[in-house]
Short mmCIF file of C-alpha atoms in Angstrom, two decimals:
data_model
loop_
_atom_site.label_atom_id
_atom_site.label_comp_id
_atom_site.label_asym_id
_atom_site.label_seq_id
_atom_site.Cartn_x
_atom_site.Cartn_y
_atom_site.Cartn_z
CA GLY L 10 99.05 123.76 168.45
CA SER L 11 95.15 124.75 168.02
CA GLY L 12 94.45 122.98 164.70
CA ALA L 13 91.71 120.10 164.28
CA THR L 14 94.04 117.62 166.23
CA ALA L 15 94.54 120.31 169.51
CA VAL L 16 90.78 121.11 169.48
CA THR L 17 90.30 117.37 169.40
CA ILE L 18 92.46 115.69 172.15
CA VAL L 19 92.37 118.94 174.65
CA PRO L 20 88.88 118.46 176.05
CA GLU L 21 89.66 115.01 176.12
CA MET L 22 92.81 114.97 177.89
CA ALA L 23 90.99 117.49 180.30
CA LYS L 24 88.61 115.33 181.33
CA ASP L 25 91.28 113.44 183.46
CA ALA L 26 94.10 115.71 184.05
CA ALA L 27 94.28 118.41 186.59
CA HIS L 28 94.59 121.23 183.77
CA VAL L 29 95.82 121.47 180.23
CA THR L 30 97.11 124.24 178.43
CA MET L 31 96.55 124.77 174.60
CA LEU L 32 99.73 126.84 173.52
CA GLN L 33 99.42 128.42 170.26
CA ARG L 34 101.60 130.67 168.02
CA SER L 35 98.21 132.31 166.49
CA PRO L 36 94.84 131.57 166.98
CA THR L 37 92.40 129.58 164.88
CA TYR L 38 88.59 129.92 164.40
CA ILE L 39 86.34 127.44 166.46
CA VAL L 40 82.96 126.97 166.10
CA SER L 41 80.84 124.58 167.91
CA LEU L 42 78.06 122.53 166.42
CA PRO L 43 75.98 119.96 167.93
CA SER L 44 77.09 116.31 168.13
CA GLU L 45 73.51 114.95 166.89
CA ASP L 46 71.76 116.66 164.26
CA LYS L 47 68.15 117.25 165.56
CA ILE L 48 66.79 117.80 162.10
CA ALA L 49 68.38 114.38 160.78
CA ASN L 50 66.95 112.48 163.57
CA TRP L 51 63.47 114.15 163.09
CA LEU L 52 63.31 113.38 159.61
CA ARG L 53 64.58 109.58 159.91
CA ARG L 54 61.78 109.20 162.06
CA ARG L 55 59.12 110.05 159.72
CA LEU L 56 60.55 109.29 156.18
CA PRO L 57 62.36 106.12 154.43
CA PRO L 58 65.81 106.07 155.64
CA MET L 59 67.48 106.54 152.15
CA PHE L 60 65.28 109.44 151.39
CA ALA L 61 66.03 110.70 154.69
CA TYR L 62 69.97 110.48 154.17
CA ARG L 63 69.59 112.35 150.83
CA LEU L 64 67.86 115.16 152.24
CA VAL L 65 69.79 115.56 155.54
CA ARG L 66 73.10 115.41 153.09
CA TRP L 67 72.04 117.93 150.54
CA ARG L 68 70.95 120.24 153.32
CA ASN L 69 73.99 119.97 154.77
CA VAL L 70 76.32 120.37 151.34
CA LEU L 71 74.21 123.07 150.54
CA LEU L 72 74.45 125.09 154.41
CA GLN L 73 78.09 124.52 154.00
CA MET L 74 78.39 126.21 150.30
CA TYR L 75 76.16 129.05 152.02
CA PHE L 76 78.70 129.66 154.66
CA PHE L 77 82.14 129.27 152.67
CA ASN L 78 80.43 131.64 149.82
CA ARG L 79 79.21 134.14 152.83
CA ALA L 80 83.02 133.67 154.15
CA ARG L 81 84.31 135.07 151.07
CA LYS L 82 82.10 137.58 150.21
CA TYR L 83 81.55 139.24 153.54
CA PRO L 84 84.77 138.27 155.64
CA GLN L 85 84.39 140.80 158.19
CA LYS L 86 80.83 140.34 158.59
CA VAL L 87 81.38 136.21 159.05
CA LYS L 88 84.81 136.86 161.32
CA SER L 89 82.57 139.30 163.66
CA TYR L 90 79.66 136.83 163.82
CA ILE L 91 82.09 133.72 164.52
CA LEU L 92 83.76 135.93 167.53
CA LYS L 93 80.41 136.83 168.77
CA LEU L 94 79.60 133.05 168.87
CA ALA L 95 83.14 132.70 170.78
CA GLN L 96 82.12 135.37 173.39
CA GLN L 97 79.00 133.99 174.03
CA GLU L 98 80.42 130.67 174.77
CA LEU L 99 83.08 131.95 177.24
CA GLY L 100 81.52 134.73 178.51
CA PRO L 101 81.93 138.74 178.07
CA ASP L 102 84.91 138.73 180.45
CA TYR L 103 86.95 136.26 178.48
CA ASP L 104 89.83 137.70 176.20
CA VAL L 105 88.47 136.78 172.76
CA GLY L 106 90.26 139.06 170.56
CA THR L 107 93.48 137.49 171.85
CA HIS L 108 92.64 133.82 171.56
CA PHE L 109 90.01 133.20 169.33
CA ASN L 110 91.00 136.05 166.69
CA PRO L 111 93.11 134.97 163.93
CA ARG L 112 95.10 136.96 161.70
CA TYR L 113 93.43 135.69 158.52
CA ASN L 114 90.11 135.74 157.16
CA PRO L 115 87.26 133.03 157.67
CA TRP L 116 88.22 129.90 155.15
CA ASP L 117 91.41 131.50 154.10
CA GLN L 118 92.42 128.38 156.36
CA ARG L 119 89.99 125.55 157.42
CA LEU L 120 87.83 126.43 160.47
CA CYS L 121 87.76 123.93 163.29
CA LEU L 122 84.74 122.48 164.53
CA VAL L 123 83.94 121.04 167.97
CA PRO L 124 81.26 118.95 169.59
CA ASP L 125 78.88 120.32 171.48
CA SER L 126 81.03 122.95 172.37
CA ASP L 127 83.05 120.51 174.66
CA LEU L 128 86.62 122.65 174.21
CA PHE L 129 84.57 126.26 175.30
CA ARG L 130 83.07 124.22 178.31
CA MET L 131 86.69 123.04 179.49
CA ILE L 132 87.71 126.41 179.51
CA ARG L 133 84.67 127.63 181.18
CA GLU L 134 85.53 125.12 183.89
CA ASN L 135 88.82 126.10 184.02
CA LYS L 136 89.98 122.30 183.24
CA ALA L 137 91.46 123.81 180.25
CA SER L 138 93.03 127.01 179.03
CA VAL L 139 94.89 128.90 175.88
CA VAL L 140 97.81 130.65 175.93
CA THR L 141 98.71 132.87 172.66
CA ASP L 142 102.52 133.53 172.44
CA GLN L 143 105.78 131.82 170.72
CA LEU L 144 107.77 129.05 172.11
CA GLU L 145 111.14 130.30 173.15
CA GLY L 146 112.36 126.76 174.65
CA PHE L 147 112.29 123.67 176.62
CA THR L 148 112.93 123.92 180.40
CA ASP L 149 113.48 121.60 183.17
CA LYS L 150 109.76 122.21 184.39
CA GLY L 151 107.79 123.10 181.09
CA LEU L 152 107.95 125.47 178.40
CA GLN L 153 109.57 129.23 178.23
CA LEU L 154 107.86 131.42 176.11
CA LYS L 155 109.21 134.47 174.22
CA SER L 156 107.21 137.04 176.12
CA GLY L 157 109.04 135.77 179.10
CA ARG L 158 106.35 133.74 180.65
CA ALA L 159 106.90 130.30 181.45
CA VAL L 160 104.27 127.55 181.67
CA ASP L 161 104.90 124.72 183.86
CA ALA L 162 104.21 121.10 182.62
CA ASP L 163 104.50 117.33 183.48
CA ILE L 164 103.44 116.30 180.11
CA ILE L 165 103.99 117.85 176.58
CA VAL L 166 102.19 117.18 173.39
CA THR L 167 103.13 118.28 170.17
CA ALA L 168 99.87 118.87 167.75
CA THR L 169 101.61 121.15 165.09
CA GLY L 170 104.30 120.78 162.39
CA LEU L 171 102.43 119.10 159.91
CA GLN L 172 104.62 117.97 156.72
CA LEU L 173 102.66 117.35 153.87
CA LYS L 174 103.86 114.65 151.01
CA VAL L 175 102.12 114.60 147.69
CA VAL L 176 100.90 110.83 147.19
CA GLY L 177 102.01 110.07 150.60
CA GLY L 178 105.90 110.83 149.45
CA VAL L 179 106.11 108.01 146.66
CA GLN L 180 108.59 108.66 144.32
CA LEU L 181 107.08 108.20 140.59
CA SER L 182 108.26 107.25 137.19
CA VAL L 183 107.36 106.34 133.87
CA ASP L 184 109.22 104.27 131.51
CA GLY L 185 112.26 105.05 133.90
CA ARG L 186 111.95 108.87 133.66
CA ALA L 187 111.10 110.32 136.98
CA ILE L 188 108.05 112.29 137.49
CA ASP L 189 107.94 115.78 139.58
CA LEU L 190 104.55 116.23 140.36
CA ALA L 191 105.27 119.53 140.92
CA ARG L 192 105.74 120.28 137.69
CA ALA L 193 102.47 118.58 136.80
CA MET L 194 98.41 119.95 136.67
CA THR L 195 95.64 118.40 138.07
CA TYR L 196 93.18 116.60 135.94
CA LYS L 197 89.46 117.13 137.78
CA GLY L 198 91.67 117.14 141.02
CA MET L 199 92.55 113.62 141.26
CA MET L 200 94.95 112.48 137.79
CA PHE L 201 98.37 114.12 136.97
CA SER L 202 99.05 115.55 133.39
CA ASP L 203 101.26 112.79 131.24
CA VAL L 204 101.23 110.46 134.13
CA PRO L 205 99.27 107.29 132.93
CA ASN L 206 96.80 105.30 135.12
CA LEU L 207 97.26 106.90 138.36
CA VAL L 208 94.69 108.29 140.46
CA SER L 209 95.06 110.34 143.93
CA VAL L 210 91.99 110.97 146.12
CA PHE L 211 92.01 114.24 147.86
CA GLY L 212 89.20 115.69 149.56
CA TYR L 213 88.12 119.20 149.87
CA THR L 214 89.67 121.70 151.92
CA ASN L 215 86.32 123.79 152.22
CA ALA L 216 84.00 121.11 153.13
CA SER L 217 83.91 117.37 154.63
CA TRP L 218 86.72 115.65 152.97
CA THR L 219 84.71 112.51 152.07
CA LEU L 220 82.61 113.79 150.08
CA LYS L 221 85.21 114.46 147.05
CA CYS L 222 86.62 110.86 148.07
CA ASP L 223 83.17 109.53 147.48
CA LEU L 224 82.65 111.53 143.67
CA THR L 225 86.43 110.40 142.92
CA CYS L 226 85.48 106.68 143.76
CA ALA L 227 83.06 106.88 142.05
CA TYR L 228 84.55 108.38 138.73
CA VAL L 229 87.11 105.53 138.58
CA CYS L 230 84.50 103.10 138.73
CA ARG L 231 83.05 104.53 135.55
CA LEU L 232 86.27 104.87 134.26
CA LEU L 233 87.04 101.65 134.64
CA ASN L 234 83.79 100.25 132.96
CA TYR L 235 84.55 102.64 130.09
CA MET L 236 88.19 101.20 129.56
CA SER L 237 86.85 97.97 129.96
CA ALA L 238 84.17 98.14 127.65
CA ARG L 239 86.28 99.49 124.81
CA ARG L 240 89.43 97.18 125.83
CA TYR L 241 92.05 100.16 126.70
CA THR L 242 94.41 99.38 129.16
CA MET L 243 95.82 102.98 129.67
CA CYS L 244 94.64 106.32 130.23
CA MET L 245 96.54 109.36 130.67
CA PRO L 246 95.37 112.98 131.01
CA ARG L 247 97.18 115.31 128.18
CA ARG L 248 98.42 118.85 129.55
CA ASP L 249 97.00 121.65 127.37
CA PRO L 250 99.97 124.16 127.32
CA ALA L 251 97.34 127.01 126.45
CA VAL L 252 95.71 126.71 130.07
CA GLU L 253 97.18 128.71 132.85
CA GLU L 254 98.51 127.76 136.15
CA ALA L 255 97.04 128.42 139.57
CA PRO L 256 98.43 127.24 142.80
CA TRP L 257 96.92 123.89 143.57
CA LEU L 258 95.30 124.75 147.09
CA ASN L 259 93.81 128.11 147.88
CA LEU L 260 94.56 128.13 151.72
CA THR L 261 97.03 130.32 153.47
CA SER L 262 98.11 127.61 156.03
CA GLY L 263 101.75 127.36 157.03
CA TYR L 264 101.57 123.70 156.30
CA ILE L 265 100.53 124.09 152.63
CA ARG L 266 103.02 127.21 152.34
CA ARG L 267 105.90 125.42 153.44
CA VAL L 268 105.40 122.89 151.00
CA GLU L 269 104.04 125.13 147.90
CA HIS L 270 106.85 124.50 145.73
CA MET L 271 106.51 120.47 145.83
CA LEU L 272 102.70 120.78 145.20
CA PRO L 273 101.41 120.15 141.68
CA ARG L 274 99.50 122.72 139.65
CA GLN L 275 95.89 123.43 138.86
CA GLY L 276 94.71 124.99 136.03
CA ARG L 277 92.54 128.04 135.54
CA LYS L 278 89.67 126.32 133.39
CA ALA L 279 88.01 122.66 133.35
CA PRO L 280 89.10 120.26 133.44
CA TRP L 281 92.20 121.26 135.17
CA LYS L 282 90.51 123.64 137.54
CA LEU L 283 89.97 122.74 141.17
CA TYR L 284 86.75 123.76 141.93
CA GLN L 285 86.19 123.04 146.10
CA ASN L 286 82.36 123.03 145.03
CA TYR L 287 80.72 119.49 145.33
CA ALA L 288 77.32 120.32 143.43
CA LEU L 289 79.95 121.36 140.45
CA ASP L 290 81.85 118.13 140.65
CA MET L 291 79.05 115.91 140.80
CA LEU L 292 77.92 117.38 137.49
CA THR L 293 81.47 116.59 136.30
CA LEU L 294 82.47 113.16 137.89
CA ARG L 295 78.81 111.63 138.33
CA PHE L 296 77.33 112.57 134.87
CA GLY L 297 80.15 114.45 132.62
CA LYS L 298 81.82 112.35 129.76
CA VAL L 299 84.60 110.04 130.47
CA ASP L 300 86.17 110.61 127.31
CA ASP L 301 86.02 114.44 127.32
CA GLY L 302 89.21 114.89 124.88
CA THR L 303 91.90 115.32 127.23
CA LEU L 304 91.93 112.04 128.73
CA ALA L 305 94.16 109.70 126.27
CA PHE L 306 93.02 106.15 126.08
CA SER L 307 95.10 103.34 124.21
CA ALA L 308 95.62 99.46 124.47
CA PRO L 309 99.04 97.37 124.18
CA ALA L 310 99.59 96.13 120.17
CA GLY L 311 98.84 92.41 119.14
CA PRO L 312 95.40 90.44 120.90
CA ALA L 313 92.96 92.63 122.15
CA VAL L 314 92.99 92.07 126.38
CA ALA L 315 90.09 91.23 128.52
CA SER L 316 89.84 93.79 130.81
CA PRO L 317 92.09 96.95 131.46
CA ALA L 318 95.46 96.71 133.79
CA PRO L 319 94.28 98.10 137.24
CA LEU L 320 94.33 101.96 137.99
CA GLU L 321 96.69 102.61 141.04
CA VAL L 322 94.59 104.44 143.55
CA ALA L 323 96.90 107.04 146.10
CA ALA L 324 95.50 108.49 149.16
#
């Protein structure tokens, strides 16, 4: 494979192995970034730590949003730019068109980032190589490819075939009724229609995963405080049948396409829409109303309770 797992382990293995071959069915966009941010280091030396941190965080968020929007608006220009960078890394004679030129546009699938050009450096130094071909099968000596070529190998590492599971494969039920999340619509990208007291932490597909996780956790704290102050023990997003459905994730990756029939849906308008946009999510999750008319709140009959039952949080 040539996804995030492969581009992480290949340079590390190549430090000790005689040679590492990265066999891929199809190429991935790979971009190098410095492992240390020089601007961030400069700011930290001159500004109060928290102020410098916030500046660097927003700078990186805005740069990522800019690059993603450029890729969506001008996919061929961004593609040419990424391939140009790869050619500069590997030299004019390297066949970038075969090994680093995906069939899809940038951000139709996730990009891979490599620190300090480590993967490219290992290829330049002939400690690693890339083979783009289909796997026919295994042999006593290694791999047999559909092109007829054989790749000898002492060790074969599988870094492909990811199989997604919604909320970790947990089987949900409400009052004895089984819940099929494929029929549910996600509320603010974290809760499921008609499922009470359940939050799922799911990061961005076009930015740092932890950005959305941070916002989700902060929102859960707001929600719990709101429920505690009003002595509610249950909250549940109520499905609006008038909201049109859309696919949950906007990527064409094989591991997503394979389980599309199992994934929940998103809506085409708030609060059911999954924006994949940190700035918009911050406005909604940090500053938006908790009781927005979509969440249903309730408490059990009888004496009021001091605090809500804990929300289940699934990652």
